[in-house]
Coordinates of C-alpha atoms and ligand atoms in Angstrom, one line a residue:
G1 CA 53.8 -63.2 21.3
R2 CA 53.8 -59.5 20.4
T3 CA 51.3 -58.5 17.7
Q4 CA 50.4 -55.3 16.0
T5 CA 47.4 -54.8 18.3
E6 CA 49.2 -55.6 21.5
D7 CA 52.2 -53.2 21.0
P8 CA 51.2 -49.8 20.0
S9 CA 54.8 -48.9 18.9
L10 CA 54.4 -51.4 16.1
T11 CA 51.6 -49.4 14.5
T12 CA 53.3 -46.1 14.5
Q13 CA 54.2 -44.7 11.1
P14 CA 58.0 -44.7 10.3
R15 CA 59.6 -41.2 10.2
N16 CA 60.9 -41.8 6.7
D17 CA 57.6 -43.0 5.0
R18 CA 58.7 -42.2 1.3
F19 CA 58.8 -46.0 0.6
L20 CA 55.0 -46.7 1.9
R21 CA 53.8 -43.5 0.4
A22 CA 55.3 -44.5 -3.0
L23 CA 53.6 -48.0 -2.8
R24 CA 50.4 -46.1 -2.2
R25 CA 51.1 -43.9 -5.3
E26 CA 51.1 -40.8 -3.0
P27 CA 53.3 -37.7 -3.4
V28 CA 56.8 -37.9 -1.9
D29 CA 59.7 -35.5 -1.8
C30 CA 62.0 -37.9 -3.9
T31 CA 61.8 -41.4 -5.3
P32 CA 62.5 -44.1 -2.4
V33 CA 65.2 -46.6 -3.0
W34 CA 66.2 -49.9 -1.4
L35 CA 68.3 -52.8 -3.0
M36 CA 67.6 -56.5 -3.2
R37 CA 70.4 -58.2 -1.2
Q38 CA 71.2 -54.9 0.4
A39 CA 72.6 -56.9 3.2
G40 CA 75.2 -59.5 2.2
R41 CA 78.8 -60.5 1.3
Y42 CA 79.8 -57.2 -0.4
L43 CA 79.9 -55.8 3.0
P44 CA 83.0 -56.6 5.2
E45 CA 81.0 -56.0 8.3
Y46 CA 78.5 -58.7 7.1
R47 CA 81.4 -61.2 6.4
A48 CA 82.8 -60.5 9.9
T49 CA 79.3 -61.3 11.4
R50 CA 78.9 -64.5 9.4
K51 CA 82.3 -65.6 10.2
A52 CA 81.4 -65.3 13.9
A53 CA 78.3 -67.0 13.6
G54 CA 80.0 -70.0 11.8
S55 CA 77.5 -70.2 8.8
F56 CA 74.8 -68.3 6.8
L57 CA 72.1 -70.6 8.5
A58 CA 73.2 -70.1 12.0
M59 CA 73.1 -66.3 11.4
A60 CA 69.7 -66.4 9.8
K61 CA 68.4 -68.5 12.7
N62 CA 69.5 -66.2 15.4
P63 CA 67.1 -63.2 15.6
E64 CA 70.0 -60.9 17.2
L65 CA 72.5 -61.6 14.4
A66 CA 69.7 -61.5 11.7
C67 CA 68.9 -58.0 13.2
E68 CA 72.6 -56.9 13.1
V69 CA 73.0 -57.8 9.4
T70 CA 69.6 -56.2 8.4
L71 CA 70.8 -52.9 10.0
Q72 CA 74.4 -52.9 8.6
P73 CA 73.6 -51.4 5.1
L74 CA 71.4 -48.8 6.7
R75 CA 74.3 -47.6 8.7
R76 CA 76.3 -46.9 5.5
F77 CA 73.6 -45.6 3.2
P78 CA 70.4 -43.6 3.5
L79 CA 68.2 -46.3 2.2
D80 CA 64.4 -45.9 2.5
A81 CA 63.5 -49.4 3.7
A82 CA 65.1 -52.3 5.6
I83 CA 64.5 -55.7 4.5
L84 CA 64.4 -58.8 6.9
F85 CA 67.5 -60.8 6.7
S86 CA 66.5 -64.3 6.1
D87 CA 66.0 -66.7 3.0
I88 CA 63.1 -67.9 0.9
L89 CA 64.1 -71.4 1.6
T90 CA 63.1 -71.3 5.4
V91 CA 59.7 -72.2 4.4
P92 CA 60.5 -75.7 2.7
D93 CA 63.0 -76.2 5.4
A94 CA 60.3 -76.0 7.9
M95 CA 58.3 -78.3 5.9
G96 CA 60.9 -80.9 6.5
L97 CA 63.1 -80.9 3.3
G98 CA 66.5 -80.3 5.3
L99 CA 68.0 -77.1 3.9
Y100 CA 72.0 -76.9 3.8
F101 CA 74.5 -74.9 2.0
V102 CA 77.5 -76.2 0.3
E103 CA 80.3 -73.6 -0.1
G104 CA 80.3 -72.3 -3.6
E105 CA 77.3 -74.4 -4.7
G106 CA 74.2 -72.5 -3.3
P107 CA 71.2 -73.9 -1.3
K108 CA 70.5 -77.9 -1.3
F109 CA 67.6 -79.9 0.2
E110 CA 68.5 -83.2 2.0
R111 CA 65.1 -84.6 1.1
P112 CA 63.7 -83.2 -2.3
V113 CA 60.1 -83.7 -3.2
R114 CA 60.1 -86.1 -6.3
T115 CA 56.8 -88.2 -6.2
A116 CA 53.1 -87.8 -5.5
A117 CA 53.6 -89.7 -2.2
D118 CA 56.2 -87.0 -1.4
I119 CA 53.8 -84.2 -2.0
A120 CA 51.0 -86.0 -0.1
R121 CA 53.2 -85.9 3.1
L122 CA 53.7 -82.1 3.0
G123 CA 51.9 -79.7 5.4
V124 CA 51.9 -76.1 6.4
P125 CA 54.5 -75.4 9.0
D126 CA 53.6 -74.2 12.5
M127 CA 54.6 -70.4 12.5
G128 CA 54.8 -70.4 16.3
S129 CA 57.3 -73.1 16.6
D130 CA 59.1 -74.2 13.4
L131 CA 59.5 -70.4 11.9
R132 CA 59.4 -68.7 15.2
Y133 CA 63.0 -67.5 14.7
V134 CA 61.7 -65.5 11.6
T135 CA 59.0 -63.7 13.6
D136 CA 61.3 -63.0 16.4
A137 CA 63.9 -61.5 14.0
V138 CA 61.0 -59.2 12.7
S139 CA 60.0 -57.9 16.2
T140 CA 63.8 -57.5 17.1
I141 CA 64.5 -55.4 14.0
R142 CA 61.3 -53.4 14.5
R143 CA 62.5 -52.5 18.0
E144 CA 66.0 -51.6 16.8
L145 CA 64.7 -49.6 13.7
D146 CA 62.7 -47.5 16.3
N147 CA 60.4 -46.3 13.4
S148 CA 63.2 -44.8 11.4
V149 CA 62.4 -46.7 8.2
P150 CA 59.8 -49.4 7.3
L151 CA 60.8 -53.0 7.5
I152 CA 60.1 -55.2 4.4
G153 CA 59.1 -59.0 5.2
F154 CA 59.3 -61.6 2.4
S155 CA 58.5 -65.0 0.9
G156 CA 59.4 -67.0 -2.1
S157 CA 56.7 -67.4 -4.6
P158 CA 55.0 -70.9 -4.7
W159 CA 56.5 -71.7 -8.1
T160 CA 60.0 -70.6 -7.1
L161 CA 59.8 -72.5 -3.8
A162 CA 58.6 -75.5 -5.8
C163 CA 61.7 -75.2 -8.3
Y164 CA 64.0 -75.7 -5.3
M165 CA 61.8 -78.4 -3.5
V166 CA 61.7 -80.5 -6.7
E167 CA 65.2 -79.8 -8.1
G168 CA 66.7 -80.2 -4.6
G169 CA 68.9 -76.9 -5.3
G170 CA 69.5 -74.6 -8.0
S171 CA 69.1 -75.6 -11.6
K172 CA 70.1 -74.6 -15.1
D173 CA 67.2 -75.9 -17.1
F174 CA 64.6 -76.7 -14.4
A175 CA 64.1 -79.8 -16.1
R176 CA 62.7 -81.9 -13.1
V177 CA 60.2 -79.4 -11.9
K178 CA 58.9 -78.7 -15.5
S179 CA 58.7 -82.4 -16.3
L180 CA 56.6 -82.8 -13.1
A181 CA 54.3 -80.1 -14.1
L182 CA 53.9 -81.4 -17.7
N183 CA 53.6 -85.2 -16.6
D184 CA 51.6 -84.9 -13.6
P185 CA 49.9 -81.3 -13.4
A186 CA 47.4 -82.5 -10.8
A187 CA 50.3 -83.4 -8.3
M188 CA 52.1 -80.3 -9.3
H189 CA 49.0 -78.3 -8.4
R190 CA 48.8 -80.0 -5.0
L191 CA 52.4 -79.1 -4.4
L192 CA 51.6 -75.4 -5.3
E193 CA 48.4 -75.3 -3.1
V194 CA 50.2 -76.4 -0.1
T195 CA 53.1 -74.2 -0.6
T196 CA 50.6 -71.3 -1.2
D197 CA 48.9 -72.0 2.1
A198 CA 52.3 -72.0 3.7
V199 CA 53.4 -68.6 2.0
I200 CA 50.1 -66.9 3.2
A201 CA 50.6 -68.2 6.7
Y202 CA 54.3 -67.1 6.7
L203 CA 53.6 -63.6 5.4
S204 CA 50.7 -63.2 7.8
A205 CA 53.0 -64.1 10.6
Q206 CA 55.6 -61.6 9.7
R207 CA 52.9 -58.8 9.2
A208 CA 51.7 -59.7 12.8
A209 CA 55.2 -59.4 14.1
G210 CA 55.7 -55.8 12.5
A211 CA 56.6 -56.0 8.9
Q212 CA 55.2 -53.0 7.1
A213 CA 55.5 -54.3 3.6
L214 CA 55.6 -57.8 2.0
Q215 CA 57.5 -58.7 -1.0
V216 CA 57.1 -62.1 -2.9
F217 CA 60.0 -63.2 -5.0
D218 CA 59.2 -65.1 -8.1
T219 CA 62.8 -65.5 -9.1
W220 CA 62.1 -68.3 -11.7
G221 CA 58.7 -67.4 -12.9
G222 CA 60.5 -66.2 -16.1
V223 CA 61.7 -69.7 -17.1
L224 CA 58.2 -70.8 -18.0
S225 CA 56.4 -70.3 -21.3
P226 CA 53.5 -67.9 -21.1
A227 CA 50.8 -70.6 -20.8
M228 CA 52.8 -72.3 -18.1
Y229 CA 53.4 -69.1 -16.2
R230 CA 49.7 -68.4 -16.1
E231 CA 48.9 -72.0 -14.8
F232 CA 51.7 -72.6 -12.4
S233 CA 53.0 -69.2 -11.2
L234 CA 50.4 -66.4 -11.8
R235 CA 47.5 -68.3 -10.6
Y236 CA 49.0 -68.8 -7.1
L237 CA 50.4 -65.2 -6.9
K238 CA 46.7 -64.1 -7.4
R239 CA 45.7 -66.3 -4.7
I240 CA 48.2 -64.7 -2.3
A241 CA 47.1 -61.1 -3.4
A242 CA 43.5 -62.1 -2.9
E243 CA 43.8 -64.0 0.4
L244 CA 46.5 -62.3 2.3
E245 CA 44.9 -59.9 4.9
R246 CA 46.6 -56.5 4.6
G247 CA 44.4 -53.8 6.4
E248 CA 43.2 -50.6 4.9
G249 CA 44.4 -47.0 4.5
T250 CA 47.6 -46.0 6.1
D251 CA 47.5 -49.3 8.1
R252 CA 47.6 -51.2 4.9
T253 CA 50.6 -53.5 4.6
P254 CA 51.4 -53.3 0.9
L255 CA 52.3 -56.4 -1.2
I256 CA 55.0 -56.3 -3.9
L257 CA 55.2 -59.1 -6.4
F258 CA 58.6 -59.2 -7.8
G259 CA 59.5 -61.5 -10.7
K260 CA 62.7 -61.9 -12.8
G261 CA 61.6 -62.1 -16.4
N262 CA 58.0 -61.1 -15.8
G263 CA 57.9 -58.3 -18.2
P264 CA 55.4 -60.0 -20.6
H265 CA 53.0 -60.4 -17.7
V266 CA 53.0 -57.0 -16.2
A267 CA 49.4 -56.2 -17.2
D268 CA 48.2 -59.5 -15.7
L269 CA 50.2 -58.9 -12.4
A270 CA 48.7 -55.3 -12.2
A271 CA 45.4 -56.8 -12.4
S272 CA 46.1 -59.5 -9.6
G273 CA 45.1 -57.5 -6.6
T274 CA 48.6 -56.6 -5.6
D275 CA 49.7 -53.2 -4.5
A276 CA 52.9 -53.1 -6.6
V277 CA 54.8 -55.1 -9.2
G278 CA 58.6 -55.6 -9.1
V279 CA 60.4 -55.9 -12.7
D280 CA 63.9 -56.7 -13.9
W281 CA 65.8 -54.6 -16.5
T282 CA 64.7 -56.5 -19.5
I283 CA 61.5 -54.3 -19.7
E284 CA 61.6 -50.5 -20.0
L285 CA 60.2 -49.2 -16.8
G286 CA 58.0 -46.8 -18.8
E287 CA 56.8 -49.5 -21.0
A288 CA 55.9 -51.4 -17.6
A289 CA 54.2 -48.4 -16.2
R290 CA 52.0 -48.1 -19.6
R291 CA 51.1 -51.8 -19.2
A292 CA 50.3 -51.3 -15.5
G293 CA 48.1 -48.5 -16.4
G294 CA 48.3 -46.7 -12.9
K295 CA 46.7 -49.6 -11.0
V296 CA 49.8 -50.5 -9.0
A297 CA 53.0 -48.9 -8.0
L298 CA 56.4 -50.3 -9.9
Q299 CA 59.6 -51.3 -8.3
G300 CA 62.8 -51.6 -10.2
N301 CA 64.7 -51.8 -12.4
L302 CA 68.5 -51.1 -12.7
D303 CA 70.6 -53.9 -14.1
P304 CA 72.7 -55.0 -11.0
V305 CA 75.7 -55.1 -13.3
T306 CA 75.4 -51.2 -13.5
L307 CA 77.1 -51.3 -10.0
Y308 CA 80.4 -52.5 -11.5
A309 CA 80.4 -49.5 -13.8
S310 CA 81.9 -46.0 -13.1
P311 CA 80.1 -43.4 -10.8
E312 CA 79.2 -41.4 -14.0
A313 CA 77.7 -44.4 -15.7
I314 CA 75.8 -45.3 -12.6
R315 CA 74.3 -41.7 -12.5
T316 CA 73.4 -41.9 -16.0
E317 CA 71.6 -45.1 -15.8
V318 CA 69.8 -44.1 -12.7
G319 CA 68.6 -41.0 -14.5
R320 CA 67.5 -43.0 -17.3
A321 CA 65.4 -45.5 -15.3
L322 CA 63.8 -42.5 -13.2
D323 CA 62.8 -40.8 -16.5
S324 CA 61.6 -43.7 -18.3
Y325 CA 59.3 -44.3 -15.3
R326 CA 58.0 -40.8 -15.4
D327 CA 57.4 -40.7 -19.1
G328 CA 55.4 -44.0 -19.0
N329 CA 53.4 -42.8 -15.9
G330 CA 51.8 -39.7 -17.5
G331 CA 54.7 -37.4 -16.6
S332 CA 54.7 -38.1 -12.9
R333 CA 57.3 -39.9 -10.8
E334 CA 54.6 -40.9 -8.2
G335 CA 54.2 -44.7 -7.7
H336 CA 57.8 -45.5 -8.3
V337 CA 60.1 -47.5 -5.8
F338 CA 63.7 -47.6 -7.2
N339 CA 65.5 -50.9 -6.9
L340 CA 67.8 -53.1 -8.9
G341 CA 66.2 -55.8 -11.3
H342 CA 67.6 -58.4 -9.2
G343 CA 70.0 -58.9 -6.1
M344 CA 73.5 -57.6 -5.5
S345 CA 76.6 -59.7 -5.9
P346 CA 79.4 -60.4 -3.2
D347 CA 82.2 -58.6 -5.4
M348 CA 80.3 -55.3 -5.7
D349 CA 81.8 -52.0 -4.3
P350 CA 79.9 -50.4 -1.4
A351 CA 81.1 -47.0 -2.6
H352 CA 79.1 -47.5 -5.8
V353 CA 76.0 -48.4 -3.8
A354 CA 76.5 -44.9 -2.2
V355 CA 76.6 -43.3 -5.6
L356 CA 73.5 -45.1 -6.7
V357 CA 71.6 -44.2 -3.6
E358 CA 72.5 -40.5 -3.6
A359 CA 71.8 -40.3 -7.5
V360 CA 68.2 -41.7 -7.0
H361 CA 67.4 -39.1 -4.3
E362 CA 69.0 -36.2 -6.0
L363 CA 67.8 -36.8 -9.7
S364 CA 64.2 -37.4 -8.6
A365 CA 63.9 -34.6 -6.1
R366 CA 60.5 -32.8 -6.7
Ligands
CP3_1 O1 67.8 -58.6 0.3 C1 68.3 -58.9 1.4 O2 69.2 -58.2 1.8 C2 67.6 -59.9 2.3 C3 68.0 -61.1 2.4 C4 67.8 -62.3 1.4 C5 68.7 -63.4 1.1 N1 68.1 -64.3 0.5 C6 69.8 -63.5 2.0 C7 70.8 -64.6 1.3 C8 66.8 -62.4 0.6 C9 65.5 -61.5 0.1 C10 66.9 -63.8 -0.1 C11 66.0 -64.4 -1.1 C12 66.3 -65.4 -1.8 N2 67.1 -66.6 -1.4 C13 65.9 -65.7 -3.1 C14 65.1 -64.8 -4.0 C15 65.8 -63.6 -4.4 C16 66.7 -63.9 -5.5 O3 68.0 -63.6 -5.3 O4 66.3 -64.3 -6.6 C17 66.6 -67.1 -3.7 C18 66.4 -67.6 -5.1 C19 67.2 -67.5 -2.5 C20 68.0 -68.8 -2.6 C21 69.3 -68.6 -2.2 N3 69.8 -68.5 -0.8 C22 70.4 -68.6 -3.0 C23 70.3 -68.8 -4.6 C24 71.6 -68.2 -2.3 C25 72.9 -67.9 -2.7 C26 73.9 -68.9 -2.5 C27 75.2 -68.2 -2.7 O5 76.3 -68.8 -2.2 O6 75.5 -67.0 -3.0 C28 71.0 -68.2 -0.9 C29 71.9 -67.8 0.3 C30 71.9 -66.4 0.7 N4 70.7 -65.8 1.1 C31 72.9 -65.4 0.9 C32 72.2 -64.3 1.4 C33 73.1 -62.9 1.9 C34 74.3 -65.8 0.8 C35 74.8 -66.6 2.0 C36 76.2 -66.3 2.5 O7 76.5 -65.4 3.2 O8 76.9 -67.2 1.9

């Protein structure tokens, strides 16, 4: 296989390095922007590729098609980063749970994890075989990007993956996974330990294949009480930040810890050893910057629903988020990566995405 050391083209810095510079809190000409779920059903070209592939999973498991849909939003908008087209649930799928999608119902597992015996059977999947389609997609995308913008690799957080593994799909109240944590914390910790090992191996494999930044999605950390968040989510995010090899200087592969509803925990996350923290719109970006105290870069945090609003309202809200960050960061825009506070929805208007991206670059120009 190709690795960073074998292929010199993979270590070359991208021509547009705003995103990587912002993650290092270095000066940039304007604030970089990318959007969670920037590839997806809101784009007609995505729907066409998906239709031709037959299903979401067929598309995600085919490196050429995953590459195609990764590049689609970059052909339309001057985004400052690409994100690998895949899903967080590829890891539990490779652990043997059997991922499938029911139209209109979201992801499901054929074999959810319910008992201590189920947990004892789990192991770290082999990156070279079970998840080879993901690292092949990463190297295909790097080749096609040709060092134009950096490529982000990603994983779910151990807690968020455990939510899907135990619930067997999405959930309204997370009663099953929380009950397991409350009734048998030792079993829950065994599940989170093996999942953390898998996440670290998965992110390392994406880095070796050419990913230039890595994001962990802790989508469901915010459903926990503060005490349970520290015990069942934060602890494992810290282990990832401490154990994941990332390199040094301009060769460093920065780590972004994104979490929905993680506002109360920004200070702890900033001290976790991560390079950046991604927040949603329920915390003022300036307040997040004050709590982070300049230790990390921040990513966020426009409410995705803003994309349904008028172009004027979008510009106003973009300006507000940019200025809030600057005011909380001692008057400097450095160390901010603009993003939504969560992913885009299928019924959003691509023309409004163009307005958002242009507003970020224009209103933040130094
Ligand atoms: O951001 C990007 O453009 C990269 C692609 C990406 C997808 N999923 C593609 C996808 C990323 C980063 C994810 C992560 C993911 N997947 C998360 C964490 C981020 C978040 O949104 O909170 C979660 C919780 C999942 C689990 C998952 N996979 C859900 C809830 C769904 C949506 C089901 C639905 O019908 O909307 C998926 C499927 C999925 N993953 C789609 C996409 C574009 C929709 C599939 C389709 O085309 O029908």
